[in-house]
XYZ file of C-alpha atoms in Angstrom:
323
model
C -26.424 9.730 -20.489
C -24.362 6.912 -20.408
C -24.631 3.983 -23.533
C -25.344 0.529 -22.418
C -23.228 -2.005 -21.023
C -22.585 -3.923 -24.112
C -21.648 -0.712 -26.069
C -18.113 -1.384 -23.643
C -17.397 -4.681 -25.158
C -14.914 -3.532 -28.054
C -11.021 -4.122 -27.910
C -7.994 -3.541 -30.295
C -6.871 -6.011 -31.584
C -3.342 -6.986 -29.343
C -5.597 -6.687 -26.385
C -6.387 -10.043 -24.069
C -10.212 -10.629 -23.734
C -11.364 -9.279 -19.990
C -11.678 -11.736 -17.443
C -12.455 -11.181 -13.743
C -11.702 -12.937 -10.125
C -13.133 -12.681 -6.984
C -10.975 -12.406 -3.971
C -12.420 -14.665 -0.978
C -11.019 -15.478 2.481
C -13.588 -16.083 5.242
C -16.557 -18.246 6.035
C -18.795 -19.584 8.905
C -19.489 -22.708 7.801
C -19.044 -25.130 4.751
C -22.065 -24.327 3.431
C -21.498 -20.257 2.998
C -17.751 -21.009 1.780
C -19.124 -23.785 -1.019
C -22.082 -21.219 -1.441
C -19.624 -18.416 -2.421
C -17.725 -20.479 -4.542
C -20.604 -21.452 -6.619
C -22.247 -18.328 -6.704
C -18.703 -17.003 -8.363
C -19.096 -19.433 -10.878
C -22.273 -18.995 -11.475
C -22.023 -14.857 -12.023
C -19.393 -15.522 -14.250
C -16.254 -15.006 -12.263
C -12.960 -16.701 -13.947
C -11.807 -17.248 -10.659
C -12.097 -17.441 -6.659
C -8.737 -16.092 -5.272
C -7.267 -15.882 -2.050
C -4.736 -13.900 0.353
C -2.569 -16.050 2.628
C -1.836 -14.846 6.144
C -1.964 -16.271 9.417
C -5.452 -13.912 10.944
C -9.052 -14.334 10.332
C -9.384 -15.965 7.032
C -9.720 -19.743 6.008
C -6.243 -21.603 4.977
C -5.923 -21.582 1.443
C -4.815 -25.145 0.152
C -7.724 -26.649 1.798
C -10.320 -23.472 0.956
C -9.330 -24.088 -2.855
C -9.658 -27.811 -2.939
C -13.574 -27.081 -1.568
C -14.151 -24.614 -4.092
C -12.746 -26.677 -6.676
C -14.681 -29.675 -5.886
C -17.839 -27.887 -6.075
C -17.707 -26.332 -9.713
C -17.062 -27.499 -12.683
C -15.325 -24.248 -14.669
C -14.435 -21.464 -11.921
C -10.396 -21.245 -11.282
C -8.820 -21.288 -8.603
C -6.091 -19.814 -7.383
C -3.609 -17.343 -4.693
C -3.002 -13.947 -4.540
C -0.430 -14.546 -2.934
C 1.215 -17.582 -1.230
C 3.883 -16.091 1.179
C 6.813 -17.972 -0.243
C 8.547 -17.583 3.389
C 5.704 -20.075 4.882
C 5.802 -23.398 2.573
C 8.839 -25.432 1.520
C 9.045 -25.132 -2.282
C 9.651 -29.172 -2.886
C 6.344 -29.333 -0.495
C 4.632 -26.384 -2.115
C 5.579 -27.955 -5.683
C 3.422 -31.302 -4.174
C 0.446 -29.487 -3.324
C -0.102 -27.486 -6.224
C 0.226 -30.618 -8.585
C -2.530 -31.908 -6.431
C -5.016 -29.568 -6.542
C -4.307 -29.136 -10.156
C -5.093 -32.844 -11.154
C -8.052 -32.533 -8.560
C -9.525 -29.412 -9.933
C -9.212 -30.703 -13.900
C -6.207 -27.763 -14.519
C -7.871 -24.673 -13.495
C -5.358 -24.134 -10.696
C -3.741 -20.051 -10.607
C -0.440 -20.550 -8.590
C 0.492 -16.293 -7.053
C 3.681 -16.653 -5.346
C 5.175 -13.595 -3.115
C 7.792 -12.946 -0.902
C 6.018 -12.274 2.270
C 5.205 -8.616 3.522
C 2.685 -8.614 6.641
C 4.425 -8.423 10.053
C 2.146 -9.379 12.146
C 2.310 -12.798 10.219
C 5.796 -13.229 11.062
C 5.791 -11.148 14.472
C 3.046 -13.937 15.448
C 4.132 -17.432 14.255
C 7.976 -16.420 15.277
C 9.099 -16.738 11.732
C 12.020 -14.466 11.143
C 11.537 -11.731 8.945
C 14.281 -11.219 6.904
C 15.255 -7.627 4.866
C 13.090 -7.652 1.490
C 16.186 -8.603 -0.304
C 16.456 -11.854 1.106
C 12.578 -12.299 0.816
C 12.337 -12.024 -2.519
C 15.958 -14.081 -3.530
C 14.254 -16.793 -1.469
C 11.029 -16.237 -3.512
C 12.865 -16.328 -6.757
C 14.746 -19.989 -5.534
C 10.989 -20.658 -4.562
C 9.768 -20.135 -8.355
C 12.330 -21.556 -9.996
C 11.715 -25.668 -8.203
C 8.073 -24.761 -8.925
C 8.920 -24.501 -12.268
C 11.620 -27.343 -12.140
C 9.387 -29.973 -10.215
C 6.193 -29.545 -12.483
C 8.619 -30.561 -15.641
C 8.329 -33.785 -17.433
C 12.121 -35.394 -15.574
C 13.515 -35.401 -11.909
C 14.884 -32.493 -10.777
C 17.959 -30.909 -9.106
C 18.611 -27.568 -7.688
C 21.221 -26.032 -5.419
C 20.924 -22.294 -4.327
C 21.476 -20.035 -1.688
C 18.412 -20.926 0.214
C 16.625 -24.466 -1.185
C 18.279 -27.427 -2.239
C 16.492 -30.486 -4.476
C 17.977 -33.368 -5.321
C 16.698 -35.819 -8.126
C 13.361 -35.177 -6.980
C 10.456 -36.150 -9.407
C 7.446 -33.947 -8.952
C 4.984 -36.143 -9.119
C 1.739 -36.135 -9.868
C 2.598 -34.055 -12.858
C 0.367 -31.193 -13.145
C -2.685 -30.940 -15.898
C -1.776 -28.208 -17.787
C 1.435 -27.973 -19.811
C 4.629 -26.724 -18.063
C 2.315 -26.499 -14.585
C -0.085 -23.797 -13.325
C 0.177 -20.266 -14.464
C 2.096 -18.526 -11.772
C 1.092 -14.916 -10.879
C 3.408 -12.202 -9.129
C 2.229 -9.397 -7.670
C 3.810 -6.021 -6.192
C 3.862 -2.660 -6.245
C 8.108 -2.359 -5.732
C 10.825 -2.355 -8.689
C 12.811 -5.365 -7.989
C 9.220 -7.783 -7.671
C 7.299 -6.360 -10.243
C 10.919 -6.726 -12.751
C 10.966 -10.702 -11.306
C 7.081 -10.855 -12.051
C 7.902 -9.183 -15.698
C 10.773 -12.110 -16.484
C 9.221 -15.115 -14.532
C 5.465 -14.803 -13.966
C 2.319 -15.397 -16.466
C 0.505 -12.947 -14.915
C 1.498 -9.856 -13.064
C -0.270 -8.432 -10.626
C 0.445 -4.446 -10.319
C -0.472 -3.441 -6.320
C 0.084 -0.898 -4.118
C 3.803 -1.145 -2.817
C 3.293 -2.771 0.806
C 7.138 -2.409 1.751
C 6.733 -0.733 5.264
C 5.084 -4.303 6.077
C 1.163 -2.795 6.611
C -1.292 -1.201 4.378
C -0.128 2.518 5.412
C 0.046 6.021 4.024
C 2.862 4.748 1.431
C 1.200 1.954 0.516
C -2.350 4.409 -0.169
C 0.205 6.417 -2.285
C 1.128 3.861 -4.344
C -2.256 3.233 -5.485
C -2.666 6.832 -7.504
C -2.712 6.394 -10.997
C 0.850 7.947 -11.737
C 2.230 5.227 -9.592
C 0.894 2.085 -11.521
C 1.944 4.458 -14.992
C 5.508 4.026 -13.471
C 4.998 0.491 -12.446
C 3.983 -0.121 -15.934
C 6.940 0.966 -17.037
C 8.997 -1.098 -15.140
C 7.221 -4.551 -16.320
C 7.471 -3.310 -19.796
C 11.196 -2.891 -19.472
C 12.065 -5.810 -17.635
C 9.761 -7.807 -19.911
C 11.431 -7.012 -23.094
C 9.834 -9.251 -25.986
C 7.752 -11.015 -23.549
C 5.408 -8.109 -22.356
C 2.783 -9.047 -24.940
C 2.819 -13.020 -23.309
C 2.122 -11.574 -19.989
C -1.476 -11.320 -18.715
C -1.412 -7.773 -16.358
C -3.595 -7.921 -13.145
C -5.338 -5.808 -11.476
C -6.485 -5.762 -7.927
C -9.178 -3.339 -6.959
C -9.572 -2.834 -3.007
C -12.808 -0.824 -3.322
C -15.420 -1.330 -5.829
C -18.818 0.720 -5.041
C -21.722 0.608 -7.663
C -23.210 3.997 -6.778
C -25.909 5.977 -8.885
C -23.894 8.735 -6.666
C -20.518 8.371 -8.085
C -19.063 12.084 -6.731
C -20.320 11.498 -3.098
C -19.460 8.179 -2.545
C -15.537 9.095 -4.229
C -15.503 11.949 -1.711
C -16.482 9.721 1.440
C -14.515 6.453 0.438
C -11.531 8.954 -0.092
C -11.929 10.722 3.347
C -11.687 6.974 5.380
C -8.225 6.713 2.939
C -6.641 9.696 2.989
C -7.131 10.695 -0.675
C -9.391 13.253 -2.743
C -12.488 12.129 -4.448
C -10.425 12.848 -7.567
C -7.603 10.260 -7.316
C -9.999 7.619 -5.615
C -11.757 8.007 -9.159
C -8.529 8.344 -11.248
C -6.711 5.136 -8.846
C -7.033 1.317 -10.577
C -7.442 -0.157 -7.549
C -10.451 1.612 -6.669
C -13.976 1.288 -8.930
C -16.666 3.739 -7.802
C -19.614 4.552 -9.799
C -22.860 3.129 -11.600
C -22.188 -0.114 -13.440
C -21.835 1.561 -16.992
C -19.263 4.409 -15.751
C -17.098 1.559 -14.105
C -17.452 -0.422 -17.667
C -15.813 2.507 -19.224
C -13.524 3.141 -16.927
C -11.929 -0.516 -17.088
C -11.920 -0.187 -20.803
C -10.199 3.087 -20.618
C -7.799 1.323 -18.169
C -7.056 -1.925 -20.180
C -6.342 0.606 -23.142
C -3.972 2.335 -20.812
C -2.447 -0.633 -18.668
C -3.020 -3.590 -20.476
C -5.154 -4.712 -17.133
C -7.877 -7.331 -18.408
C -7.645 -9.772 -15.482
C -9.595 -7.759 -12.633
C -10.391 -9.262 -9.566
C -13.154 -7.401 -6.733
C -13.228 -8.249 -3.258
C -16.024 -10.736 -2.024
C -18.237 -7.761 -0.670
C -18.949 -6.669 -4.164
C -19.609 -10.042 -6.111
C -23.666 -9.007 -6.497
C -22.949 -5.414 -7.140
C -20.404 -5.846 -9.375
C -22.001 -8.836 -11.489
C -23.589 -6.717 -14.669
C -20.185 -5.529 -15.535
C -18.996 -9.301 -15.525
C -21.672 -9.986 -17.511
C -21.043 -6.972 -19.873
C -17.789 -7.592 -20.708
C -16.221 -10.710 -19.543
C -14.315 -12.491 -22.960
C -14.681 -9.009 -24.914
């Protein structure tokens, strides 16, 4: 038998309170896209996040200014801007915008671009990952510079700014919180030293969701990606709020049948799709547990479901949310 939801709502002490996002991207109309919004807000959601590529979803800056004009407390926010498709000084503009507009609950992710068929359609070059992610840490950097208090000036390899006063100045102190996701060394190190947040994904390098990328998701990968924030973070690791995207969530009475047949359409045994933090199968109380067990592990208390589960998944939200 399992104990009730609320018996899940303990923490240690150095642990950050639970909160949880919803990751959104497509709509009809207005209405469904204003309706989703709400209903996240509504359920209990922190926040209504979105992906940013070029195919069948809804652009981002103008999907987050709805949302945010029709609730009061949800956040908003990417996961991730492609720092390869906006301008930084532009970028900078934007975000300062929404921020004012939304009352400060504004979640900046920044990354360095990884889909090819994003690139392969628009024509945009697609540089080696190197370059990517130097651009993406120039990109940061006159986010960071043009939400200060004075004018600023930068001069890198990629993006210049001269005297340039970002303006309006953002709501909350020192700008947005900026999250950085990956699932490679060198990204998840920048996220560790420059981010709030960290998101820790599966490692998308080849450029499409592939056989690597499924690898990457086992829990002996994220233990090593772990390790690498916590080194590159140093004396900072406790400041930084660790997120964790799950692709898969299915609330199932059936918990060993449903693991076998979601792991057969990915290529993995029902055993690592249960042991895998990116994948939550199982009735409401086991997956209660099992993010407990996984902030104890991780340090993961931001988790964020995709849309298809925002009913299903709503008594754990409720359960544990701010414990």
């Amino acid at each position: 038998d399992q104990p009730p939801l609320h018996a899940y709502g303990c923490r240690m002490a150095n642990t950050r309170p639970f909160r949880f996002g919803v990751m959104a991207a497509r709509a009809r109309s207005a209405s469904e896209w204003t309706e989703t919004a709400k209903k996240a807000e509504d359920l209990g959601y922190s926040a209504l996040l979105m992906p940013d590529h070029f195919g069948d979803q809804l652009a981002p800056i103008a999907a987050l200014s709805t949302a945010a004009a029709v609730t009061e407390t949800l956040r908003v926010g990417t996961l991730v801007f492609a720092n390869d498709f906006r301008q930084p000084g532009y970028l900078a503009k934007e975000m300062t915008t929404l921020d004012l507009l939304s009352d400060g609950r504004l979640e900046v992710g920044m990354g360095a671009g990884w889909m090819t068929t994003d690139y392969a359609t628009t024509g945009m070059t697609h540089d080696r990952a190197g370059v990517r992610i130097d651009r993406m840490i120039e990109g940061i950097k006159v986010l960071r510079g043009l939400w200060g208090e004075d004018a600023f000036s930068f001069d890198g390899d990629h993006y210049t700014i001269t005297a340039m006063d970002g303006l309006p100045k953002p709501v909350q102190a020192g700008g947005p919180p900026i999250i950085v996701g990956g699932g490679g060394k060198r990204v998840l190190s920048t996220a560790a030293r420059m981010a709030d947040i960290v998101g820790v994904n599966p490692n998308v390098g080849e450029g499409v969701v592939g056989p690597e990328a499924i690898k990457s998701m086992s829990s002996d990968a994220t233990e090593e990606k772990l390790g690498w924030v916590r080194e590159a973070a140093g004396d900072r690791f406790d400041d930084i709020e660790i997120s964790i995207l799950k692709f898969v969530t299915m609330v199932t009475d059936d918990r060993d049948a449903v693991a076998e047949k979601v792991g057969g359409g990915m290529g993995m045994d029902a055993a690592t799709i249960l042991a895998s933090p990116h994948t939550l199968v199982g009735s409401a109380e086991q997956i209660a547990e099992e993010l407990v067990e996984q902030r104890e592990r991780w340090q993961g208390s931001y988790v964020t479901v995709q849309s298809d589960a925002i009913d299903a998944f709503a008594p754990v939200v409720a359960a544990l949310a701010g414990t």
